[in-house]
XYZ file of C-alpha atoms in Angstrom:
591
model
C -85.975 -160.898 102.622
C -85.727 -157.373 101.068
C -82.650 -155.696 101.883
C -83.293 -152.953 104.613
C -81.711 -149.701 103.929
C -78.497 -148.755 105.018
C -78.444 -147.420 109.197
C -82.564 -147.141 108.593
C -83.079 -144.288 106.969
C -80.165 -142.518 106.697
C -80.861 -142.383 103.431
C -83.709 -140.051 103.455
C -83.115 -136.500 101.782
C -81.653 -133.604 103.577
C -85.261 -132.001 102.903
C -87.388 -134.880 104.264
C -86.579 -133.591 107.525
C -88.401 -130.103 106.921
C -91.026 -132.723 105.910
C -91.918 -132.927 110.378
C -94.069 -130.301 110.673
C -94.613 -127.177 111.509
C -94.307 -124.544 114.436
C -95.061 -120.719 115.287
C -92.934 -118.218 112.861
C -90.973 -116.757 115.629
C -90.084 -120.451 117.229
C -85.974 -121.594 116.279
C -87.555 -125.238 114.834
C -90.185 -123.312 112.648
C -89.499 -125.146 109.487
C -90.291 -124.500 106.137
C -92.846 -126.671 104.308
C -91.124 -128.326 101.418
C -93.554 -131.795 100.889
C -93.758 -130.350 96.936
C -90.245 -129.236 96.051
C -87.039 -131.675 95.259
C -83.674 -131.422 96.599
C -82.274 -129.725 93.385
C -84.911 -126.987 93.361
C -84.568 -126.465 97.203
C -81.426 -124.411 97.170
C -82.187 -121.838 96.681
C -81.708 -118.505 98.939
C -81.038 -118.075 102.487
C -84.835 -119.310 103.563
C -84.306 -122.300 102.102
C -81.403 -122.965 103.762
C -82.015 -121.755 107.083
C -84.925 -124.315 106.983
C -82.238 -126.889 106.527
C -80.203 -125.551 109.496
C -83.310 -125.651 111.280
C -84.051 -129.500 110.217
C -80.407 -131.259 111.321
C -81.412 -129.440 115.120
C -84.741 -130.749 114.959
C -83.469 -134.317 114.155
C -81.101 -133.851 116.699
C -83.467 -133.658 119.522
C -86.072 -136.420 118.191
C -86.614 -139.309 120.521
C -84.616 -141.320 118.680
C -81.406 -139.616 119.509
C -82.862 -137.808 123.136
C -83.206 -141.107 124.353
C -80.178 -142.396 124.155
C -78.119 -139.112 125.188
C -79.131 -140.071 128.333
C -79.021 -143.859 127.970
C -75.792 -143.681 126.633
C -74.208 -141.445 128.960
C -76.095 -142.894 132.461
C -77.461 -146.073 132.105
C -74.477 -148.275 132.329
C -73.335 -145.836 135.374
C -72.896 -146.092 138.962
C -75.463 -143.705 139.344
C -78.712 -145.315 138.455
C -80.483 -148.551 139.245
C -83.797 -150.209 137.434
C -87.217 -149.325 139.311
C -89.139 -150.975 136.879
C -88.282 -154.242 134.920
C -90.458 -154.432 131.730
C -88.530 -153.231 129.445
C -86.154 -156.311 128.294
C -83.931 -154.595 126.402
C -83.268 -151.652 129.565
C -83.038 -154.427 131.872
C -79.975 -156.360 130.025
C -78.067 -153.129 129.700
C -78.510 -152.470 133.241
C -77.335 -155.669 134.321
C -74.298 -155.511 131.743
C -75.853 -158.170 129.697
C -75.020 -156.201 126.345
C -76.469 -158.244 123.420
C -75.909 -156.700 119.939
C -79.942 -157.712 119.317
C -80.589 -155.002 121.808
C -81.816 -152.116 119.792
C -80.797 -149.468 122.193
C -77.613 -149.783 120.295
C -79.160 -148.554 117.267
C -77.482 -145.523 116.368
C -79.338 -144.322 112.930
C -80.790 -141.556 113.931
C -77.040 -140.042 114.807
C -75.951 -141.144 110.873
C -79.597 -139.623 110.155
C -78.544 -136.040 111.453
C -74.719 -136.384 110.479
C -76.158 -136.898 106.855
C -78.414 -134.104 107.154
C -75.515 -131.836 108.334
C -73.555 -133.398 105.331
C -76.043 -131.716 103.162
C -76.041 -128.261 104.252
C -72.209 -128.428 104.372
C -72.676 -129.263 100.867
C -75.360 -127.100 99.729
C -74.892 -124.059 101.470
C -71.875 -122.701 99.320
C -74.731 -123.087 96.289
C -76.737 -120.645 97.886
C -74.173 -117.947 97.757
C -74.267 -118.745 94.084
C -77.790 -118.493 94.228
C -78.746 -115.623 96.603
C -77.466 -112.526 96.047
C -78.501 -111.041 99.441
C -76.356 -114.098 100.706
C -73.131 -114.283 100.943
C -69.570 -116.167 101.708
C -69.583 -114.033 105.571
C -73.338 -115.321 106.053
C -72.611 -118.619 105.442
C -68.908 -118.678 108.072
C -71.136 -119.123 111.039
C -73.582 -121.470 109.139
C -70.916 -123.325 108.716
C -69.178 -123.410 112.200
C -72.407 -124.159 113.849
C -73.233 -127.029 111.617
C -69.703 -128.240 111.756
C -69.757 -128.187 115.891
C -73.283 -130.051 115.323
C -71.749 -132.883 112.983
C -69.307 -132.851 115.384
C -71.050 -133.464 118.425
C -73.083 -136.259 117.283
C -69.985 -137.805 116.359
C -68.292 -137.269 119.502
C -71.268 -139.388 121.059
C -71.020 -141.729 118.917
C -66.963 -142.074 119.328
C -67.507 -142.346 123.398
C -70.081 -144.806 123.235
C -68.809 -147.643 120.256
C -65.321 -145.999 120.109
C -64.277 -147.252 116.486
C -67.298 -145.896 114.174
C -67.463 -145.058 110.072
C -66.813 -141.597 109.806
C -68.088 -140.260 106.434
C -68.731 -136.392 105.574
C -69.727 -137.024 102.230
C -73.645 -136.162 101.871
C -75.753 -139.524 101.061
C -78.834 -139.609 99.125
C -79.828 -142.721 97.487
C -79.211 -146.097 98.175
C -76.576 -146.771 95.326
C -74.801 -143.606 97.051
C -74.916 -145.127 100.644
C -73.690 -149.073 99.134
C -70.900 -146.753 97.906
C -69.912 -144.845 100.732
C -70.795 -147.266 103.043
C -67.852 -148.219 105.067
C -65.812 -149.996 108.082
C -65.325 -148.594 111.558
C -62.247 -145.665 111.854
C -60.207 -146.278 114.791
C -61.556 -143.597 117.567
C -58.470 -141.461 117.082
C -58.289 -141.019 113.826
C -62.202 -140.318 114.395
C -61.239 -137.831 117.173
C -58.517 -136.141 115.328
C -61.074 -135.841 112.436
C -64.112 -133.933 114.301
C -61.323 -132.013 116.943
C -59.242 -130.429 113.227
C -62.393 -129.989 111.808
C -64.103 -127.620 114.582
C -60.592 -126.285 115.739
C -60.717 -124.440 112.112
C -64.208 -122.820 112.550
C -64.435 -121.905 116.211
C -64.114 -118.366 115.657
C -66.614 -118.068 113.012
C -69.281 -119.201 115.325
C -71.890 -116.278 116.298
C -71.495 -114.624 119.278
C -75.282 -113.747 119.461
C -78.503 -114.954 117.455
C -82.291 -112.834 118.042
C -83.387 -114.600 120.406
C -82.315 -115.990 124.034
C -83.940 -119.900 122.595
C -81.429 -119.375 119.795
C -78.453 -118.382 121.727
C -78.651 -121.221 123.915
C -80.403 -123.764 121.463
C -77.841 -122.972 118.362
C -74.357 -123.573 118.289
C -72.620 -120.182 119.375
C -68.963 -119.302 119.768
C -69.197 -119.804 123.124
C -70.927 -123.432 122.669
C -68.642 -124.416 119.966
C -65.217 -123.632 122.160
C -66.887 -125.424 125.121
C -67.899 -128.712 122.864
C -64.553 -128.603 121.417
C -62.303 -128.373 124.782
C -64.632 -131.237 125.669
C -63.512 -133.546 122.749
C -59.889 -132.662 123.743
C -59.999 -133.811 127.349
C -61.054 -136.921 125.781
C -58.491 -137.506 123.329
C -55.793 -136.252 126.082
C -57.153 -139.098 128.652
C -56.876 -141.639 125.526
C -53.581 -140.559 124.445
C -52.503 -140.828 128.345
C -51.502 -144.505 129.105
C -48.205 -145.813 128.670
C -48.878 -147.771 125.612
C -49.945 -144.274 124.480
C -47.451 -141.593 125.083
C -45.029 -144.183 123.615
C -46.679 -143.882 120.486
C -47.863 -140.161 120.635
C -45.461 -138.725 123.128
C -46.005 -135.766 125.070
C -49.666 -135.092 122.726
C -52.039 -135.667 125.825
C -50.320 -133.214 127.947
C -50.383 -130.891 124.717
C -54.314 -131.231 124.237
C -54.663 -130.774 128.445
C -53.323 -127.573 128.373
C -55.708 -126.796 125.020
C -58.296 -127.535 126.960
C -57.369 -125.180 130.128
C -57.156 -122.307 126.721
C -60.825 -123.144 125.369
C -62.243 -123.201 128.608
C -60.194 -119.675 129.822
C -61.247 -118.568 126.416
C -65.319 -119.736 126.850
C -65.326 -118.831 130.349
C -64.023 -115.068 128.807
C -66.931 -114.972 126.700
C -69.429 -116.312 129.099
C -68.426 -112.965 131.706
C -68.696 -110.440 129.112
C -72.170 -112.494 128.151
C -73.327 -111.834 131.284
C -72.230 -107.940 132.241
C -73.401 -106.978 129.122
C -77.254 -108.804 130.658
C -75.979 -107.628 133.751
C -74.545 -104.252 133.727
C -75.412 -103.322 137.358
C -73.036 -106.255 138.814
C -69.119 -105.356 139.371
C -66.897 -108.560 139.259
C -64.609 -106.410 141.305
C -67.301 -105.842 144.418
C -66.067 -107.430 147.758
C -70.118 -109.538 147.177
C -68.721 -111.218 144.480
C -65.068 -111.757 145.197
C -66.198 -115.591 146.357
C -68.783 -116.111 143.167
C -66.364 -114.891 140.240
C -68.348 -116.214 137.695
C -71.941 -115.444 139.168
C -73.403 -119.062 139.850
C -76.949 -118.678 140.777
C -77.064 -118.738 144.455
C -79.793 -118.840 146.975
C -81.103 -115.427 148.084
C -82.676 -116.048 151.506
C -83.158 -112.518 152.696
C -84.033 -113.185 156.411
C -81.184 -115.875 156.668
C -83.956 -118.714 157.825
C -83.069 -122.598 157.041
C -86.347 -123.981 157.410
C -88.900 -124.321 154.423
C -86.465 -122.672 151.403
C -87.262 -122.413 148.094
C -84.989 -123.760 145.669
C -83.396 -121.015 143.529
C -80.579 -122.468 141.809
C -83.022 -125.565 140.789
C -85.836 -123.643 139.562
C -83.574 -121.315 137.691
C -81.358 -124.261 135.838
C -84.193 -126.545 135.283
C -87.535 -125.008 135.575
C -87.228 -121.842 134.047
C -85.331 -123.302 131.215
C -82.387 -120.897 129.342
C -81.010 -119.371 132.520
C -77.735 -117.168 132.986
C -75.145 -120.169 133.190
C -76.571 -121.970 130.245
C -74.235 -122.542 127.229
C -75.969 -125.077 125.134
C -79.431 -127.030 125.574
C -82.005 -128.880 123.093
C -84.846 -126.932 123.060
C -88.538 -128.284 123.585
C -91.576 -126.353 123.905
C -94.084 -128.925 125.330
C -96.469 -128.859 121.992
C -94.768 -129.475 118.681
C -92.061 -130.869 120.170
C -91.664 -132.753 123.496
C -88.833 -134.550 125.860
C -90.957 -137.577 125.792
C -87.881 -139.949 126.880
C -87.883 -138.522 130.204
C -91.620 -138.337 130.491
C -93.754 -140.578 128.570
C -91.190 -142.917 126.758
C -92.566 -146.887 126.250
C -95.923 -147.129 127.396
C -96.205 -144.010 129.438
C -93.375 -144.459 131.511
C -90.469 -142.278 130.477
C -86.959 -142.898 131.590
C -87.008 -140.759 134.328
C -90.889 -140.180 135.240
C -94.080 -141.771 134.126
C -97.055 -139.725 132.831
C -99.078 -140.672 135.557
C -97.156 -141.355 138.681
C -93.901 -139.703 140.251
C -91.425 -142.871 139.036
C -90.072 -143.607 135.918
C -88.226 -146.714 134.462
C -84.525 -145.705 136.531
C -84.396 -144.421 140.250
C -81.239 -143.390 141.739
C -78.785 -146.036 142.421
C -77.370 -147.153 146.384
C -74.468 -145.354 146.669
C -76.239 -141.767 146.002
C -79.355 -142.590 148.788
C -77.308 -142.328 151.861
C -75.879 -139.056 153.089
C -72.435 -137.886 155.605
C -71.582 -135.274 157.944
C -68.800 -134.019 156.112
C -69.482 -131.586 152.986
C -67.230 -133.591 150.236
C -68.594 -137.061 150.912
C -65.628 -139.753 150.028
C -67.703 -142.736 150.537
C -70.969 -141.969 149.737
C -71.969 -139.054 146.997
C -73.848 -136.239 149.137
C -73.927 -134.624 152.736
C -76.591 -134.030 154.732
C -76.523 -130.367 153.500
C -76.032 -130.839 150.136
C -79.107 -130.047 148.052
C -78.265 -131.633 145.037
C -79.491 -134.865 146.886
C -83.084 -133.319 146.750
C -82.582 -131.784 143.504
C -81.692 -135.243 141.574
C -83.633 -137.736 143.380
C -87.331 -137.457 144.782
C -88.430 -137.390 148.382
C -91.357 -139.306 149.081
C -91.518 -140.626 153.519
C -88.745 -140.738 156.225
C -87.303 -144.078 155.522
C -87.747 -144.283 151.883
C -86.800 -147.552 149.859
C -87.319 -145.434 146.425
C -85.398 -143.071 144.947
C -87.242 -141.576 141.960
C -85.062 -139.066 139.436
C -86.160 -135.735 140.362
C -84.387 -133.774 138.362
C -86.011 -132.603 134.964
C -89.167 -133.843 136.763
C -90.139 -131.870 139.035
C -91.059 -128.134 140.155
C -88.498 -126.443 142.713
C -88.238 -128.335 146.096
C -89.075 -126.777 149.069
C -86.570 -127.725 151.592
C -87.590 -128.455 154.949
C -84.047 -127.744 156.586
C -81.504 -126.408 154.577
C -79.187 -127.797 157.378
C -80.220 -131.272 157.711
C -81.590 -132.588 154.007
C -82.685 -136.097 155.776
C -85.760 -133.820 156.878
C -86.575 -134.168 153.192
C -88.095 -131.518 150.603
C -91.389 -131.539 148.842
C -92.075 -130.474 145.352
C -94.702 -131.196 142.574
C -94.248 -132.505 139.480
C -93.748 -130.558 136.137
C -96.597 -130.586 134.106
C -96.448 -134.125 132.008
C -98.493 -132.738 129.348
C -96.358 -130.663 127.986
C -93.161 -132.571 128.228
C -91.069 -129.057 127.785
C -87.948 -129.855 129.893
C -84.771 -128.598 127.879
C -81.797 -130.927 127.639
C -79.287 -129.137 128.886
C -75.698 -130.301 127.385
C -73.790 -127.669 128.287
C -73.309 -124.956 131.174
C -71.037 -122.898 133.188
C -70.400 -126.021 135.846
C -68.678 -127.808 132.614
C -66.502 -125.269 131.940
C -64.964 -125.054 135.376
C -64.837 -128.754 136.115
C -63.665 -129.098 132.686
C -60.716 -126.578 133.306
C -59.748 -127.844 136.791
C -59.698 -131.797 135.571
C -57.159 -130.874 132.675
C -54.890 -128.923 135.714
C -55.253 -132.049 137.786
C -53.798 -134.374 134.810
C -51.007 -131.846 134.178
C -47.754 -133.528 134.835
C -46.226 -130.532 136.583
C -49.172 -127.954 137.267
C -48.273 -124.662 139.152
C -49.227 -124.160 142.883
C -51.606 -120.849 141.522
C -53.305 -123.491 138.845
C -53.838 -126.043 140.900
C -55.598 -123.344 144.065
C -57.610 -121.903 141.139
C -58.840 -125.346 140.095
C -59.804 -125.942 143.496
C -61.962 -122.775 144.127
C -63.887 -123.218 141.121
C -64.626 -126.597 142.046
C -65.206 -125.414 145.630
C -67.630 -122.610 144.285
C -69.605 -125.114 142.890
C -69.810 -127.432 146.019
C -70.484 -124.424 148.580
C -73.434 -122.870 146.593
C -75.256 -126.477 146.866
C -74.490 -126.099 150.172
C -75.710 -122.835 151.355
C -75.355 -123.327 155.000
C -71.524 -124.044 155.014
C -70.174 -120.893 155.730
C -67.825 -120.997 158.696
C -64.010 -121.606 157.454
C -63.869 -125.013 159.667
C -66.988 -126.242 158.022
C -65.377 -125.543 154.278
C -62.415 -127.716 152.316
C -58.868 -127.223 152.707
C -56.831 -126.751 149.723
C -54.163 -128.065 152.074
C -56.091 -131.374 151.833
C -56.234 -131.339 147.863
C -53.310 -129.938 146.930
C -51.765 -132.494 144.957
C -53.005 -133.519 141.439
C -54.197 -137.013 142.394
C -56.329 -135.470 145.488
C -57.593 -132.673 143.311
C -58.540 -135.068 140.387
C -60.679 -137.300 142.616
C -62.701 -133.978 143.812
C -63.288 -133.069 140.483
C -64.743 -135.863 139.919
C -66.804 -136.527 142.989
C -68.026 -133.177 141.863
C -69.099 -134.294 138.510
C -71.184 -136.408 139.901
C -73.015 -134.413 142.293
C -73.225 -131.849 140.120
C -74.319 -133.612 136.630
C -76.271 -136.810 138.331
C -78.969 -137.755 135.722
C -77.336 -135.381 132.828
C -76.214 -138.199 130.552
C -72.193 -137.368 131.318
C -71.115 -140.182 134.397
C -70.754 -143.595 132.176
C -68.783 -141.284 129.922
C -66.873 -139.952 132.839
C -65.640 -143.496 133.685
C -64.746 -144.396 130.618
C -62.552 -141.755 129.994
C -60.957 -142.239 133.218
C -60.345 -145.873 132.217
C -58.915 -144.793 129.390
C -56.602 -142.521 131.350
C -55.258 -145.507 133.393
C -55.213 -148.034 130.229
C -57.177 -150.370 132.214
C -60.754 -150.942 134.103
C -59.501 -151.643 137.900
C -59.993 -147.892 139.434
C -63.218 -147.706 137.298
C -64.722 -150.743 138.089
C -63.942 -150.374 141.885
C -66.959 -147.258 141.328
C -69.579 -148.736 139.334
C -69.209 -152.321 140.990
C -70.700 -150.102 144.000
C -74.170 -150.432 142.662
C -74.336 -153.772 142.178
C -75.327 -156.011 145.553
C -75.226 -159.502 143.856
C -72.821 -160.665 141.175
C -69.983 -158.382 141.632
C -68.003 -160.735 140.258
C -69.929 -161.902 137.564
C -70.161 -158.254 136.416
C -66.526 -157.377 137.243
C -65.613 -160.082 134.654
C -67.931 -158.930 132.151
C -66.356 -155.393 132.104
C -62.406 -156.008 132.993
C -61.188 -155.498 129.579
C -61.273 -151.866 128.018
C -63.229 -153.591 124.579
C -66.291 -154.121 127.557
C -66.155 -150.651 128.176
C -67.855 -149.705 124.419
C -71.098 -150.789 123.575
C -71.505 -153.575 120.685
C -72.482 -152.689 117.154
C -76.398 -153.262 116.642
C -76.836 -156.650 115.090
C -79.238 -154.601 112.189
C -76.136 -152.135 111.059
C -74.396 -155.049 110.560
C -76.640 -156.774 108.405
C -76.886 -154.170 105.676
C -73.135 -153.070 106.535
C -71.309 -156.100 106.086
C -68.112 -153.748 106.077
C -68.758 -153.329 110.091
C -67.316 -155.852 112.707
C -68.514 -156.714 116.062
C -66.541 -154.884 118.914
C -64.528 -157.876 119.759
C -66.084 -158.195 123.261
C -69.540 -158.916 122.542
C -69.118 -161.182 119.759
C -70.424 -164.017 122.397
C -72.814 -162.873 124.879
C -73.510 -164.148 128.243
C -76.193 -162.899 130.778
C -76.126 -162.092 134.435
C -78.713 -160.853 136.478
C -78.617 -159.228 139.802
C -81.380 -160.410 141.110
């Protein structure tokens, strides 16, 4: 058999990628046509390498890596639940049944775009050479956004497979990648890696491109401090168990409080962001003293629960871009589309099918039933919580389907803003366009973010911990518009000490991000917190109806937690080695 090549095409040329097509001129993925020049004559002035810039985004959001953002970061979650069961290799993840044969696992197309940053990070200081209208301040924030980009697909890749080669040396032929080839890093020498590499270049990021597409579909300043306080709540839950702070000492605590900088620091930025868009708000005015950072809330001018549009939905999701948006992949519906979440294997996309309202996932148990009380301990949302409506699709009183909504479908009108068990109708987005932005970032990470690293704090201050708790409150009462009397709302009283507050914040997380690709990621970093599955487990196993205890053992050790290394890598890799709990594979099913 010929010898495939290495990670399936990360070989291919930094230019190839220009190679994809074509857009308008004014469009951020417009890409410059390059199917007669070579790498060596590419280099050549600030076009050329804009192109590039433009390429390693483009890669980024094929379907190859869009897929399995949210794959990776939902599927094996608590939060969804297989509607449809022909897809084999969907239906063993979904039932923990992790094979290394399952190509879901694949992760070339992450190598693909770290390889294509690799080459503008090698390039680019040629074109200073080469340009003379370009020079060593142009290419700073070239830099610092490619850097965060490298960075990020990394950072994936650490959270999902946890030890992972880690190579920033550019690869273009196959004698270079059987050279550079190598074995998995252990994930912190991976994290330190990516976390001292953007930590250098955050401030060279830009604070503004031309366009509004560009400032939320590029890496900015803003973007780049959020991903990075992001990668250091991560290492600070790793470096948090016993085993260790005896070997690192007090360095989780350390990167906790760098986190609660970044996001003051991001947060900063976002404000002055938005006054300078915004010039007739005042922070100060007694109509914003409760909405400090201007979430988009509902604007019912007559006060009237019954039949409301959904504001906050259509502004996040529909209109694409909005005023709390940080970072998101941009699609435009025609040269390049979501098609995971639409039209994915065989018209039926992950989330919705081209031609009905359900998809391959629908939302699991736990999130279909609903409580009287606004932060719902047992369940996920209360009866006036319109996230429920937002993330999962209302189809007849007494539904036994729970379609993802979110992404999918066109503002939902709610019936009763009061009482969401009335329901809320809404129609679906356009599927022939496919132009839903992946949104990776926004405001609501920044302030869960921030109040998480107070709640894992070892001695936070009463004024932290009651600041943590009103951001994540402002985020709870603006999905829930019709809590407005003091007796309805939280007490701080009743969160006041880290352990209390920590389990909000995460609660939160899930309302807020359900179907967003961050939950299975959420749980694994809180395993990794306590050094062990049990506190985990006792959330996902909620899911599961039949073989709890089947699945319980499959997933008790922390090795269960990361995903196997696809059986294909291996092949042409044999530096890699199997993560040591799926070198045997059993299968359950659930049904």
């Amino acid at each position: 058999m010929k010898k495939k090549n290495l990670y399936k095409g990360l070989l291919t040329s930094a230019f190839a990628v220009l190679m994809l097509g074509t857009t308008s001129c004014d469009d951020f993925l417009t890409i410059h046509p390059s199917n007669k020049i070579t790498e060596e004559e590419f280099w050549e002035d600030r076009n050329d390498l804009e192109s590039a810039v433009r390429g390693c985004y483009k890669q980024f959001i094929g379907s190859g890596v869009m897929s399995r953002l949210v794959i990776w970061g939902e599927c094996r979650s608590d939060n969804f639940d297989l509607l449809s069961e022909n897809w084999d290799d969907m239906k063993d993840l979904m039932n923990a049944n992790l094979l290394q044969t399952n190509s879901l696992f694949s992760w070339a197309d992450f190598y693909k775009d770290i390889n294509f940053c690799n080459k503008v990070l090698e390039y680019g200081p040629k074109v200073i050479e080469r340009d003379a209208s370009f020079t060593s301040e142009d290419w700073k924030p070239i830099e610092a956004e490619i850097k965060a980009l490298r960075a990020l697909n990394m950072f994936y890749l650490v959270r999902t497979f946890r030890d992972v080669p880690l190579d920033f040396k550019s690869i273009g032929t196959d004698r270079e990648a059987r050279a550079h080839s190598g074995r998995q890093v252990a994930a912190e020498l991976v994290l330190d890696s990516i976390i001292n590499d953007v930590d250098r270049i955050k401030d060279n990021g830009m604070r503004r491109y031309s366009s509004t597409d560009e400032d939320k579909g590029r890496f900015t300043r803003e973007s780049i401090y959020t991903l990075l306080a992001d990668m250091y709540l991560w290492r600070a839950a790793k470096n948090a168990s016993a085993d260790s702070v005896a070997k690192y000492g007090n360095k989780s605590q350390e990167d906790y409080q760098k986190v609660i900088t970044l996001c003051d620091a991001a947060l900063e930025m976002y404000l002055t962001r938005y006054k300078e868009a915004n010039p007739e708000y005042n922070q100060s005015s007694a109509t914003n003293q409760d909405n400090p950072y201007f979430l988009i809330r509902m604007r019912s001018s007559n006060g009237s629960t019954k039949n409301v549009t959904d504001e906050i939905y259509q502004q996040i999701f529909i209109d694409r871009n909005s005023s709390e948006s940080i970072f998101e992949l941009q699609f435009d519906g025609s040269s390049n589309k979501n098609t995971p979440l639409y039209s994915y294997s065989s018209g039926v996309g992950l989330y919705c099918a081209e031609n009905s309202d359900a998809g391959l996932l629908q939302a699991a148990s736990p999130l279909q039933s609903v409580s009287k009380g606004i932060d719902n301990t047992s369940g996920v949302y209360s009866q006036s919580d319109m996230r429920r409506w937002e993330n999962m699709r209302y189809t007849e009183a007494g539904q036994r389907v729970y379609p993802i909504a979110k992404y999918c479908q066109n503002s939902p009108l709610f019936k009763n803003l009061n009482d969401n068990s009335e329901g809320a109708t809404s129609g679906r987005v356009s599927t022939s366009s496919f132009r839903s932005n992946w949104i990776v970032y926004r405001l609501s990470d920044l302030l869960l973010m921030k109040a998480e690293a107070i709640s894992r704090l070892e001695a936070p201050t009463d004024e932290q911990m009651e600041s943590a708790f009103n951001n994540v409150a402002m985020i709870l009462y603006r999905s829930n518009p019709t809590i407005t009397s003091e007796s309805e709302k939280l007490k701080f009283s009743d969160y006041s000490t880290p352990s209390q507050l920590f389990s909000l914040v995460m609660r939160e997380r899930r309302r807020e991000f359900f179907g967003e690709g961050k939950r299975w990621f959420d749980l694994v970093r809180l395993a990794e917190y306590d050094g062990k599955t049990t506190n985990m487990l006792n959330l996902l196993l909620s899911k599961y109806a039949t073989n709890t205890n089947a699945v319980k053992a499959k997933l008790s050790s922390m090795n269960s937690l990361y995903s196997p290394v696809y059986e294909d890598d291996i092949k042409v890799n044999p530096l890699l080695h199997q993560n040591p709990a799926w070198e045997k594979e059993q299968t359950i099913s659930r049904n």
